[in-house]
XYZ file of C-alpha atoms in Angstrom:
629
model
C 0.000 0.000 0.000
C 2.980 2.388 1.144
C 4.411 1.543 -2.576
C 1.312 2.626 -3.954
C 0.525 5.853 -2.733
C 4.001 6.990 -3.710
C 3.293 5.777 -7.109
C 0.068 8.129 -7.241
C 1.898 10.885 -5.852
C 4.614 10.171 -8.286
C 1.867 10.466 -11.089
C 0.021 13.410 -9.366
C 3.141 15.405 -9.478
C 3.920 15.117 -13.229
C 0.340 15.640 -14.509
C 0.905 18.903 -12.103
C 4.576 20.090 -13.990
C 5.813 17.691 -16.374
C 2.692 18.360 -18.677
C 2.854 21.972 -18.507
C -0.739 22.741 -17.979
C -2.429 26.083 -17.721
C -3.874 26.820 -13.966
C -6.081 29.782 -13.168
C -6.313 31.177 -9.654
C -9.602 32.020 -8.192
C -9.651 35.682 -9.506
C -8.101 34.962 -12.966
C -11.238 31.838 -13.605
C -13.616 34.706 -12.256
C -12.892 36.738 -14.720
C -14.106 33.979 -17.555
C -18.551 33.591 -18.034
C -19.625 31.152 -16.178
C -19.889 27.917 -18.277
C -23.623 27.142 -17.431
C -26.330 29.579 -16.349
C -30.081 29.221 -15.732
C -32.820 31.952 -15.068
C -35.928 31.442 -12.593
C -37.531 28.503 -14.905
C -41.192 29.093 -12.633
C -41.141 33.018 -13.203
C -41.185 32.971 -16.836
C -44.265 31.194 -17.145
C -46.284 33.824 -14.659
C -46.889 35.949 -17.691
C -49.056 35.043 -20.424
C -47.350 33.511 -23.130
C -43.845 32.892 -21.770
C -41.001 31.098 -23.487
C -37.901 29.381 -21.471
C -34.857 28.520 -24.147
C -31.749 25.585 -23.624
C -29.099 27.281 -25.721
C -25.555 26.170 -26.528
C -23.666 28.822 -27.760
C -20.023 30.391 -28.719
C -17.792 33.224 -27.363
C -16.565 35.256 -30.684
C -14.842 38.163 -30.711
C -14.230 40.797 -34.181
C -11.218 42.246 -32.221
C -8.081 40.651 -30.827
C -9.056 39.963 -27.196
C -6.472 39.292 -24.467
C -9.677 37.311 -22.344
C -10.779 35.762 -25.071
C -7.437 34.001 -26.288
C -7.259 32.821 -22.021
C -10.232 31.282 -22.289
C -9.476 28.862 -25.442
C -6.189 28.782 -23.981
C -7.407 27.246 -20.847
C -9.554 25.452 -22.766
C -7.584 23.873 -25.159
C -6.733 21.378 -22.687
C -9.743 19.415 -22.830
C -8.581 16.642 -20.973
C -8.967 17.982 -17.204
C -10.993 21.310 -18.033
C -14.541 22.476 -19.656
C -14.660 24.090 -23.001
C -15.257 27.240 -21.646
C -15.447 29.246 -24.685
C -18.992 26.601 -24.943
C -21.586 27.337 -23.016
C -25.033 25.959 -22.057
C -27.555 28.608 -20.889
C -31.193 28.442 -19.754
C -32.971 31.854 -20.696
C -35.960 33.029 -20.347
C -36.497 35.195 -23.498
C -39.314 36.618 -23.088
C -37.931 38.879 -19.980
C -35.154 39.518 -22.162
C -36.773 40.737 -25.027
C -37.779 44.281 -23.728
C -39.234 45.477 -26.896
C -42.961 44.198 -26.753
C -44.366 46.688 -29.748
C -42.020 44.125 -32.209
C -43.169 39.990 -32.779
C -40.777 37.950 -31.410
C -40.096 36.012 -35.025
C -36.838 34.950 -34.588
C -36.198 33.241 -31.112
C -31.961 32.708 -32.269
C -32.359 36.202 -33.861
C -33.332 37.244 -30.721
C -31.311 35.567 -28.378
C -28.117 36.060 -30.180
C -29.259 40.235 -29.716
C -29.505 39.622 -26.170
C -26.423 38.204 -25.381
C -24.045 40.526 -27.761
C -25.765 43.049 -25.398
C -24.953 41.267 -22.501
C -21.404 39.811 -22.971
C -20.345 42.734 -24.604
C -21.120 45.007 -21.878
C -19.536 42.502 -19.021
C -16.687 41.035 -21.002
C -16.250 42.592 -24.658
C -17.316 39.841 -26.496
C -19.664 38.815 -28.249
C -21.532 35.221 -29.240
C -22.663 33.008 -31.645
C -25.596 31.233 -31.006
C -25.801 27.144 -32.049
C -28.727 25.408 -33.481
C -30.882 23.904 -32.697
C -32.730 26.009 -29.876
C -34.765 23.778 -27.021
C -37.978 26.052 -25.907
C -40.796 25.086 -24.467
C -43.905 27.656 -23.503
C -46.592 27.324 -20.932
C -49.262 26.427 -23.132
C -47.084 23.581 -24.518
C -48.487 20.700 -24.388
C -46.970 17.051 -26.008
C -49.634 15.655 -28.231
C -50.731 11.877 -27.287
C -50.502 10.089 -30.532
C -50.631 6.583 -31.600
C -47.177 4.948 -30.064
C -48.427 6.248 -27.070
C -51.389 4.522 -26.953
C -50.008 1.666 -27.891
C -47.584 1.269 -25.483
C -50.092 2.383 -22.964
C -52.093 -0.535 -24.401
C -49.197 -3.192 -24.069
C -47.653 -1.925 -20.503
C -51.961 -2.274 -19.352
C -51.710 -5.829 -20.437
C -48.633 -7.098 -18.549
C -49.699 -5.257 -15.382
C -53.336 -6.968 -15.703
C -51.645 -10.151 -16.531
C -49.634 -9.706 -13.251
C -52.778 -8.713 -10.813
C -54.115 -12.257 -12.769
C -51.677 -14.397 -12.539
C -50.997 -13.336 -8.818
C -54.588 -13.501 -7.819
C -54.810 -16.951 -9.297
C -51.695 -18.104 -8.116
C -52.920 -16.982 -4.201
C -56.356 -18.598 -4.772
C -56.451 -20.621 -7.975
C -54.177 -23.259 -6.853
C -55.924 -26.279 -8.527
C -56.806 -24.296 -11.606
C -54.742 -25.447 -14.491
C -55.509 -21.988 -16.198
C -53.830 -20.792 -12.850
C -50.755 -23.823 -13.798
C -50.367 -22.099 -17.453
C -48.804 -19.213 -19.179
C -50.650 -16.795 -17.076
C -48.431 -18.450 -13.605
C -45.318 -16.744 -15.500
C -46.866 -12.867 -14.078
C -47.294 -14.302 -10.492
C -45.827 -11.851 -8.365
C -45.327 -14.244 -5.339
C -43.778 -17.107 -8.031
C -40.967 -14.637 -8.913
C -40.015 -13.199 -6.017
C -39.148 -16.981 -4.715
C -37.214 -17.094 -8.482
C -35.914 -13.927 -7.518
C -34.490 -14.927 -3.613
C -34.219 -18.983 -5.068
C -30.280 -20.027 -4.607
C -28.734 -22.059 -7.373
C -29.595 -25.708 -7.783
C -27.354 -28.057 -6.603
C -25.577 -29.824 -9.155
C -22.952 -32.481 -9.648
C -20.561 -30.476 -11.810
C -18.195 -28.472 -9.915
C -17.653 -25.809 -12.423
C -21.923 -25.241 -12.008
C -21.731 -24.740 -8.058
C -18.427 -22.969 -8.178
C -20.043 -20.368 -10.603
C -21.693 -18.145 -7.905
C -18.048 -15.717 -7.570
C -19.307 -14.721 -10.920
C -22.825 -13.153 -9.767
C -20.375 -10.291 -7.392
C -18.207 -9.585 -9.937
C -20.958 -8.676 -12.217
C -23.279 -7.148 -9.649
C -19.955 -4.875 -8.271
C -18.648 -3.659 -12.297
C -22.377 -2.563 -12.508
C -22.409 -0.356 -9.403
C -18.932 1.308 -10.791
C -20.887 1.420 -14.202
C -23.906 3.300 -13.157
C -21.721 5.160 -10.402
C -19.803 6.637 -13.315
C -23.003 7.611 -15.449
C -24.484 9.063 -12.205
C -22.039 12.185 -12.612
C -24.051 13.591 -15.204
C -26.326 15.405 -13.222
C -23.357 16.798 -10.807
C -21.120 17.839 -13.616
C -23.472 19.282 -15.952
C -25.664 22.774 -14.956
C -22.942 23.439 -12.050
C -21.978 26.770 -10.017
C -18.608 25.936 -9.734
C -16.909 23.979 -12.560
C -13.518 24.679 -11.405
C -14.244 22.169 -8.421
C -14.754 19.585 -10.807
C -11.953 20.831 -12.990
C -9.475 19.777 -9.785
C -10.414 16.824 -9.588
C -7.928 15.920 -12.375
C -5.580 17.383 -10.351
C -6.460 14.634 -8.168
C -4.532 11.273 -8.746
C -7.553 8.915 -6.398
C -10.065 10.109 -9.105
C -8.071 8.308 -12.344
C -9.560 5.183 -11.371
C -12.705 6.290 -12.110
C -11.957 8.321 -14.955
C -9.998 5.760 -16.293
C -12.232 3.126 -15.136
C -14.846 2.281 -18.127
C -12.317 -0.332 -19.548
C -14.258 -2.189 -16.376
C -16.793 -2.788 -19.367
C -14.690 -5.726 -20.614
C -15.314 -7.595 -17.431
C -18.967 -7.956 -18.835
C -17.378 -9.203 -22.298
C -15.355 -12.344 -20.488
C -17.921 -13.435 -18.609
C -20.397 -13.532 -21.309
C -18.016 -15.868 -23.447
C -17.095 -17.718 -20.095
C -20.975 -18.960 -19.425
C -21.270 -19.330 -23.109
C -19.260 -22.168 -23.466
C -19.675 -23.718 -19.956
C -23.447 -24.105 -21.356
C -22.722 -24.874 -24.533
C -20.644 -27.598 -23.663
C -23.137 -29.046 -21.127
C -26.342 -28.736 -23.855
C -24.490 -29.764 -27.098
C -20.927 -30.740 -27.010
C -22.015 -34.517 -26.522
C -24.272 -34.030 -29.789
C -24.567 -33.235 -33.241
C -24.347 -29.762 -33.539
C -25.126 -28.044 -37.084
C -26.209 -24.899 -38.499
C -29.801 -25.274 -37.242
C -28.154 -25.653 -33.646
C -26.516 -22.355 -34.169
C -29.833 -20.585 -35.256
C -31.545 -21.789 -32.385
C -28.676 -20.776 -30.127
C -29.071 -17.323 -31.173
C -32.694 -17.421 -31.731
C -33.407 -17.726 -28.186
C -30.049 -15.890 -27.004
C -31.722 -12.930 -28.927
C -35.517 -13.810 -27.558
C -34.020 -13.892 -24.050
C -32.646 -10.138 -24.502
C -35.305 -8.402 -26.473
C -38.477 -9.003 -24.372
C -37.465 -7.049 -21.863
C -35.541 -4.487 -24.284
C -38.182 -4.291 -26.561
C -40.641 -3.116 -23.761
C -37.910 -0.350 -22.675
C -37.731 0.919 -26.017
C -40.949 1.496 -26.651
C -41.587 3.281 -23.228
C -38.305 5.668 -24.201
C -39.631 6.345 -27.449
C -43.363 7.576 -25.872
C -44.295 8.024 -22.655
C -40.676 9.227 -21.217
C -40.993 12.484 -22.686
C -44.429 12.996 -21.132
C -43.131 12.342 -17.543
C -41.548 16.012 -16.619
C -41.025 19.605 -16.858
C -37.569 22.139 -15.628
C -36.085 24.700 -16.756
C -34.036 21.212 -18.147
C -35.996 19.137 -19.111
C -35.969 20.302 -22.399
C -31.427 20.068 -22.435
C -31.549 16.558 -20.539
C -34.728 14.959 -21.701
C -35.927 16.976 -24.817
C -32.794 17.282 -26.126
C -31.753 13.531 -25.157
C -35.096 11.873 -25.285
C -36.779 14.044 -27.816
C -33.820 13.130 -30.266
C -33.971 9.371 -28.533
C -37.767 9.421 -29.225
C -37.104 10.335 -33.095
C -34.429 7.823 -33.083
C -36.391 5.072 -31.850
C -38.792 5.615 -33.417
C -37.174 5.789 -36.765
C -34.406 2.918 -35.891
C -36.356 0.357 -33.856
C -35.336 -2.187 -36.318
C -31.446 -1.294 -35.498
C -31.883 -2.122 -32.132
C -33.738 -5.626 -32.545
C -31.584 -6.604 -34.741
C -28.629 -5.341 -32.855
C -26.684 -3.958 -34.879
C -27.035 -0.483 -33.497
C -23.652 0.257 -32.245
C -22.100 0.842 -35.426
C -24.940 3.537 -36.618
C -23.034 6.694 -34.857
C -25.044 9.922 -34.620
C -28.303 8.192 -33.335
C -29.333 8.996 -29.378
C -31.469 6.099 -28.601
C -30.818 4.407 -25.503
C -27.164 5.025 -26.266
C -26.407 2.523 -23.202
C -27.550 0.016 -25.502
C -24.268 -0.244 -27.148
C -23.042 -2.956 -25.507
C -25.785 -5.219 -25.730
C -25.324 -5.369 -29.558
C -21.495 -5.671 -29.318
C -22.230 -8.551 -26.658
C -25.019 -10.207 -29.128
C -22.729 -9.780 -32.229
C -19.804 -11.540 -30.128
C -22.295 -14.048 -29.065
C -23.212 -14.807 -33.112
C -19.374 -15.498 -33.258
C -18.640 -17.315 -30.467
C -21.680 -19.981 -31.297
C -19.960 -20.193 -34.943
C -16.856 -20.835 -34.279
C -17.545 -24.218 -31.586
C -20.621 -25.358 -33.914
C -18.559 -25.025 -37.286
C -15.141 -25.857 -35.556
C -15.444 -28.656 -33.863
C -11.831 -30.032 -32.900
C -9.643 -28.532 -30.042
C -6.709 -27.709 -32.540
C -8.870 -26.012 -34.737
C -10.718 -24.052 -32.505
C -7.259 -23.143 -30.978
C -6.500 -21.682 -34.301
C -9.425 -19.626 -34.986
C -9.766 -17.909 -31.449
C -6.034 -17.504 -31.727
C -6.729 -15.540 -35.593
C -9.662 -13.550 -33.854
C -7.662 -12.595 -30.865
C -5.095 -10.880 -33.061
C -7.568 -9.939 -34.989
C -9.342 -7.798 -32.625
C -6.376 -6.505 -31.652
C -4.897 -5.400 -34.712
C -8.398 -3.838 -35.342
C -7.898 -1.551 -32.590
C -4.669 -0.371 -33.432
C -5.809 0.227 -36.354
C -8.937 2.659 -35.198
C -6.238 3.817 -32.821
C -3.667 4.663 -35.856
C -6.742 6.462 -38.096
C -8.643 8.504 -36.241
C -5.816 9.483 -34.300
C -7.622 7.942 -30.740
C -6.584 7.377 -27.123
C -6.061 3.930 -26.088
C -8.196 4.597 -22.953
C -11.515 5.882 -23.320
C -10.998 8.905 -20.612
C -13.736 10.550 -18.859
C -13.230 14.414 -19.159
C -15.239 17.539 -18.194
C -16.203 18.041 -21.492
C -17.449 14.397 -22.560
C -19.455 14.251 -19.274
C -22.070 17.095 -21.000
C -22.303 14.665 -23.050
C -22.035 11.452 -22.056
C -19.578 10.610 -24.247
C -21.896 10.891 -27.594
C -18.845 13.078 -29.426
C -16.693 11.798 -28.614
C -14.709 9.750 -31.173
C -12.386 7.241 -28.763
C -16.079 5.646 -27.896
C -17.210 5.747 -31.533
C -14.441 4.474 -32.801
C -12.715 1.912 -30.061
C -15.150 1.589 -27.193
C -18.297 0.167 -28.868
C -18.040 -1.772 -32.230
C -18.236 -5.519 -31.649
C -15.038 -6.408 -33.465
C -13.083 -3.813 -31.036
C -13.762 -5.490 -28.091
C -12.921 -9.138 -30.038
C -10.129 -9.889 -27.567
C -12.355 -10.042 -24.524
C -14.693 -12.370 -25.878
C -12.076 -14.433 -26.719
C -10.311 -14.571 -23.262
C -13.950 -15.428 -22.025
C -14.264 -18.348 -24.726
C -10.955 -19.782 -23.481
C -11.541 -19.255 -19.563
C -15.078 -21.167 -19.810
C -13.308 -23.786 -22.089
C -10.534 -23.691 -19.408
C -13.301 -24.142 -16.441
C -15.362 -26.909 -17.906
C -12.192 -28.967 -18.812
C -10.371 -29.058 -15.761
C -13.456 -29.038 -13.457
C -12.663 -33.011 -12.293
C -8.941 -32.039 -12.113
C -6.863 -31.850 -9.309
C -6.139 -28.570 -8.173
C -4.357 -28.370 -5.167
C -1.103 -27.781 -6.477
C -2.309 -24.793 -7.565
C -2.904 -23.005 -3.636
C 0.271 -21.920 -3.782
C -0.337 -19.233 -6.212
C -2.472 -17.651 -3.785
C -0.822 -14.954 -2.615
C -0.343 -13.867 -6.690
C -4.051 -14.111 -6.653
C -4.504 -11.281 -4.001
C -2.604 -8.728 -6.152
C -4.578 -8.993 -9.205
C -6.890 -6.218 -8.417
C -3.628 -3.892 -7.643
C -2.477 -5.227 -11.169
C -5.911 -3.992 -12.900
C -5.447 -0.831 -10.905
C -2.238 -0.477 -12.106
C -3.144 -1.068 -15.623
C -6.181 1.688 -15.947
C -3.507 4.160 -13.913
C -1.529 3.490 -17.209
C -3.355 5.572 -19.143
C -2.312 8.536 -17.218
C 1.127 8.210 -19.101
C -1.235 9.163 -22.233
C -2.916 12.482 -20.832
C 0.117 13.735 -19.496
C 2.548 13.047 -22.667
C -0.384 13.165 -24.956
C 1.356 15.935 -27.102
C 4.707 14.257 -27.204
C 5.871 12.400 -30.422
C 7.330 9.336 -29.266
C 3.611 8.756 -27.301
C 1.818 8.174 -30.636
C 3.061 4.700 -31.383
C 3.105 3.626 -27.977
C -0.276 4.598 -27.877
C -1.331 2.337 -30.643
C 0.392 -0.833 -29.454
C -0.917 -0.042 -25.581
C -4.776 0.299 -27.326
C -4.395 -3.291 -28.099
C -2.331 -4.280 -25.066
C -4.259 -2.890 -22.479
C -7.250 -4.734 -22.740
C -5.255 -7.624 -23.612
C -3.522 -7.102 -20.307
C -7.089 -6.401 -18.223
C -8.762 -8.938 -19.830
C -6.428 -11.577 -18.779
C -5.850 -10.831 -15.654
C -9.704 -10.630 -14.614
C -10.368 -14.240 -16.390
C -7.138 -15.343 -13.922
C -8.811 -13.580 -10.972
C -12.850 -15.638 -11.791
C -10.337 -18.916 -12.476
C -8.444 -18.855 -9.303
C -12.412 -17.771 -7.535
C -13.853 -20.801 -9.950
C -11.527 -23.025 -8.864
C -11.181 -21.931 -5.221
C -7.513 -21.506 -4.988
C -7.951 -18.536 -2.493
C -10.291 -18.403 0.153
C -10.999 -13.944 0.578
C -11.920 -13.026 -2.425
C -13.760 -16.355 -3.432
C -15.707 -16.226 -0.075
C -16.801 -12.358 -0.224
C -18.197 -13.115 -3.798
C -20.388 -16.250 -2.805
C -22.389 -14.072 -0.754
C -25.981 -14.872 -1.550
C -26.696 -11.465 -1.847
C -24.773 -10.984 -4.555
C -26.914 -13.681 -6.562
C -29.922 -12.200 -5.536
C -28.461 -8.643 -7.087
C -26.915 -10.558 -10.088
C -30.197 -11.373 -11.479
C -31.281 -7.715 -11.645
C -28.195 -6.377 -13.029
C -29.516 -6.676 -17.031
C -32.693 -4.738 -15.860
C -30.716 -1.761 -13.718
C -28.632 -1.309 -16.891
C -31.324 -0.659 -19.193
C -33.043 1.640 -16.856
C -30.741 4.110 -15.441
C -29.502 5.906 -18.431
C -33.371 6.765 -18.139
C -33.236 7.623 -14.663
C -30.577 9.537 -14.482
C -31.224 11.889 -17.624
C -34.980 12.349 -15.541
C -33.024 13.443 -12.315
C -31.025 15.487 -14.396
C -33.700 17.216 -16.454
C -36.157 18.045 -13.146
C -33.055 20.234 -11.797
C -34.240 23.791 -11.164
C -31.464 25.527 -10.374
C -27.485 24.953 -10.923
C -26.127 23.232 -8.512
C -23.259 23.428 -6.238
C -21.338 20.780 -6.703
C -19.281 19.033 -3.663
C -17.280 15.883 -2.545
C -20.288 15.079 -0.596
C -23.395 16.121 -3.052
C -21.442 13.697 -5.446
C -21.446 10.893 -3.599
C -24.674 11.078 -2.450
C -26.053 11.244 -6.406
C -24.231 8.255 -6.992
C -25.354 6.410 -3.684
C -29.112 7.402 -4.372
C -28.575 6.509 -8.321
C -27.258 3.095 -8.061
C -30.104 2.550 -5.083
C -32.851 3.896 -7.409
C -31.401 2.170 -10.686
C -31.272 -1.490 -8.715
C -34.772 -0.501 -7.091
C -36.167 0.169 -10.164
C -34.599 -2.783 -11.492
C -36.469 -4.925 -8.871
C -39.724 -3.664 -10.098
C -38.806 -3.813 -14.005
C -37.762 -7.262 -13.079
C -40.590 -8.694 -10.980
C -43.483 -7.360 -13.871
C -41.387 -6.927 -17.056
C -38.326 -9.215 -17.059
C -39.015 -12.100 -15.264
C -42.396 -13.072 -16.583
C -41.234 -12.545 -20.171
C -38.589 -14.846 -19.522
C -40.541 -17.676 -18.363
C -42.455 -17.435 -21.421
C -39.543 -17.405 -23.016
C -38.016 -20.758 -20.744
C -41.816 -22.524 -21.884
C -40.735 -21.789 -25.307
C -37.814 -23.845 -24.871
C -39.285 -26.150 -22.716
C -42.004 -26.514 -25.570
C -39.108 -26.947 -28.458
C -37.094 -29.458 -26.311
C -40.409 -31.559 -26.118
C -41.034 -31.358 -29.547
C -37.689 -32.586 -30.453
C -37.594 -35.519 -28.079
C -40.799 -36.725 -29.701
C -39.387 -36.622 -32.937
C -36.368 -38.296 -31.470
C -38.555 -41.291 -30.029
C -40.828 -41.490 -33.334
């Protein structure tokens, strides 16, 4: 631990000197407009026909100005501050626009008039106003039209067909109606799915499986944790407290941190093969058992998504008002609503991660890089069935997906680490090209599903095996997570040299090795927990709790993108952001998000999935009567 903090301290004092940043004292930032402002959202509306405006607009000037070349100065390092020469106002324009004798035709027009006025006067510059404007009125209202209804319609049936099937399940019990399709909605039936531990099996690999559930439920938390800064670091009094915090070396890991994504990547291919080698492996597979394979993988992911994206693209917008819910949820959803609406097909087909420019459910990125992966992974052990030659083909993919990134890396000129900064958290990340480019195409992230494949292939072959001589790696065991610390405090290297010469070849091999590098040593860390060669880590992530948590981690991550832009969007006024008002945001968001996620799951995903487990059941049936006949 003592070698550790000098290492951050090491780092902390060369992004302080050795990258010759530009630091503004207290007076010197004062003397910059504010980067987000927002007038009295509840005032405008007392007069008759008010109209409240999200703007983005930029500082100009027709004359050489000393403040105006320290504020793209400043800002040119985009890394650790706010493009402050871009800013996001809320304005109410009809208490700016004084002259009442003239129609307000032009809203920009208007605007743009306003603020020449104003930043001229206080600063001697002058602005250019972006399109589009966000404005809403009082007498606004969102018209109810026909994807409404519907999905008014659909989300009517599932909750009746939740008060039916509980009802019948508490007082129907020798009804076979009550036995049927319509048990799937009891309430009471999955909550016991929902608490149920794991069935006891005689395959080790199977019972030693449950280390898995904490490592997924604990990357989730830092997932949504991460996303929960968007309401804290965007409509803020005081951005140059958040600015510091890139001073600060603790707060890399989390800036750092969304490699953690990749965890989600191995363990996908890990339980892939551990269950394709119990169902099939002993059997014939062909081409039809690949199309089923996916069939149902795909079934089993889009009830519940499907249901999501409908809600998004209706009733979400209808939910809220602020002086930002037309920035956060107008701007996001109203886009997102378009989107969906427009590219539903994208998303149930999943191939929606490489259209870039659309805002629908943007979180939804890596549940078409994980299905795409998921189509390869079932090809290559139904087509390939021999060890060597499966060797040979995850081996070509591996490199594959590494040369891949180095080659993104080398084109567009990317990071290796995708790097949260001030100015991709107003965002979240939508413009930002690193995510485009490295973070969220399925071939990208080829290299994780392959260390997956070959830890679950790893698993289920040595599960009868001897292990014991293994214990005495222990003790390597316990570092890993100061390795994978060590590896996402890497990138820091990258931010500080980021200018230098020499840094943009390294940067291209370290894309690749990087994930190689994290990737590997999480599938050592679940193999050693697997396996029980160390008894701290194994025993902290067989806590029940954590399989209880596990099962709602698929439904907190499609809902708190959603939850989160609505927290953000009901703000009134800026906020004052602290060390404290941060942490509780992402406390109360990943509480919310897996409470939420309980509900979603109890009367959304769980009875859709025991449809979709009678489906099978109904197929497997079918096919052993054929079988008999």
């Amino acid at each position: 631990m003592v070698y550790f903090r000098v290492l951050c301290f090491f780092l902390t004092i060369c992004v302080r000197f050795c990258a010759g940043k530009m630091d503004l004292d207290g007076p010197e930032y004062a003397k910059m407009p504010p980067v987000y402002h927002l007038d009295p959202y509840e005032e405008c509306f007392f007069d008759p026909g008010g109209v409240y405006c999200d703007i983005n607009f930029a500082l100009v000037s027709d004359e050489p100005s000393a403040l105006l070349n320290m504020i793209q100065q400043y800002s040119s390092e985009n890394v650790i501050h706010y493009n402050h020469s871009n800013l996001d106002y809320g304005i109410c324009i009809t208490k700016k626009y004084k002259n009442r004798t003239e129609p307000m035709i032009d809203r920009k027009m208007t605007l743009e008039r306003w603020l020449n006025h104003t930043f001229w006067k206080n600063y001697k510059l002058k602005t250019r106003v972006k399109d589009p404007l966000y404005c809403g009125a009082s007498a606004d209202e969102i018209p109810i039209d026909g994807p409404d209804i519907f999905v008014a319609v659909m989300s009517s049936i599932i909750i009746t067909l939740n008060l039916l099937g509980s009802l019948l399940d508490f007082f129907g019990a020798n009804c076979k109606f009550a036995k049927g399709l319509v048990s799937c909605f009891s309430l009471r039936q999955n909550w016991n799915r929902l608490v149920a531990t794991p069935d006891q099996t005689n395959l080790p690999t199977l019972k030693n499986l449950k280390p898995i559930n904490g490592i997924k439920v604990i990357c989730m938390v830092f997932v949504i944790s991460i996303h929960s800064f968007l309401p804290v670091t965007n409509y803020m009094s005081n951005t140059q407290y958040f600015e510091s915090f890139f001073n600060n070396y603790f707060y890399y890991i989390i800036f750092n941190g969304t490699i953690i994504m990749q965890t989600f990547f191995i363990i996908s291919g890990c339980l892939f093969v551990i269950k394709y080698c119990l169902d099939v492996e002993e059997k014939t597979a062909n081409i039809m058992t690949a199309l089923k394979f996916i069939f149902f993988r795909w079934l089993r992911l889009t009830l519940p998504y499907a249901f999501l994206l409908g809600f998004t693209s209706t009733w979400m917008r209808h939910l809220g008002s602020g002086p930002l819910w037309q920035f956060f949820v107008q701007r996001f959803i109203g886009n997102e609503v378009k989107d969906c609406r427009r590219n539903w097909w994208m998303h149930l087909l999943y191939v929606n991660n490489y259209f870039t420019g659309s805002e629908c459910m943007g979180q939804t990125w890596y549940l078409a890089a994980d299905m795409q992966l998921y189509c390869v992974s079932i090809c290559v052990f139904v087509f390939f069935k021999s060890v060597k030659s499966r060797k040979i083909i995850l081996t070509s993919l591996f490199l594959i997906g590494c040369l891949f990134r180095m080659w993104n890396t080398y084109y567009h000129n990317l990071d290796p680490i995708l790097t949260m900064t001030p100015e991709q958290s107003r965002y979240l990340f939508q413009r930002d090209k690193n995510f485009i480019h490295l973070y969220v195409p399925g071939h990208t992230n080829l290299p994780a599903c392959v260390i997956g494949l070959t830890l679950g292939y790893i698993a289920y072959t040595y599960q009868n095996h001897d292990i014991e001589k293994f214990k005495k790696y222990r003790q390597a065991l316990w570092l890993i997570p100061l390795v994978l610390v060590g590896i996402i405090y890497t990138g820091l290297i990258f931010i500080i040299f980021r200018d230098a010469v020499s840094m943009y070849y390294m940067k291209i091999f370290f894309s690749a090795a990087s994930v190689t590098l994290f990737d590997t040593f999480v599938a050592i860390l679940i193999l050693g927990c697997i396996f029980k060669i160390e008894d701290i880590y194994t025993s902290f992530l067989e806590w029940n709790g954590w399989t209880i948590s596990s099962k709602l981690t698929y439904s907190a991550y499609l809902v708190h993108i959603g939850l989160i832009r609505y927290v953000a969007g009901t703000k009134a006024a800026l906020i004052h952001t602290s060390f404290i008002v941060m942490l509780m945001y992402v406390l109360g968001t990943v509480t919310l998000s897996f409470a939420g996620a309980f509900v979603f799951w109890l009367v959304v995903e769980a009875p859709l999935n025991q449809i979709f487990k009678a489906l099978i059941h109904i197929n497997r049936k079918a096919r052993n009567k054929n079988e008999v006949v």
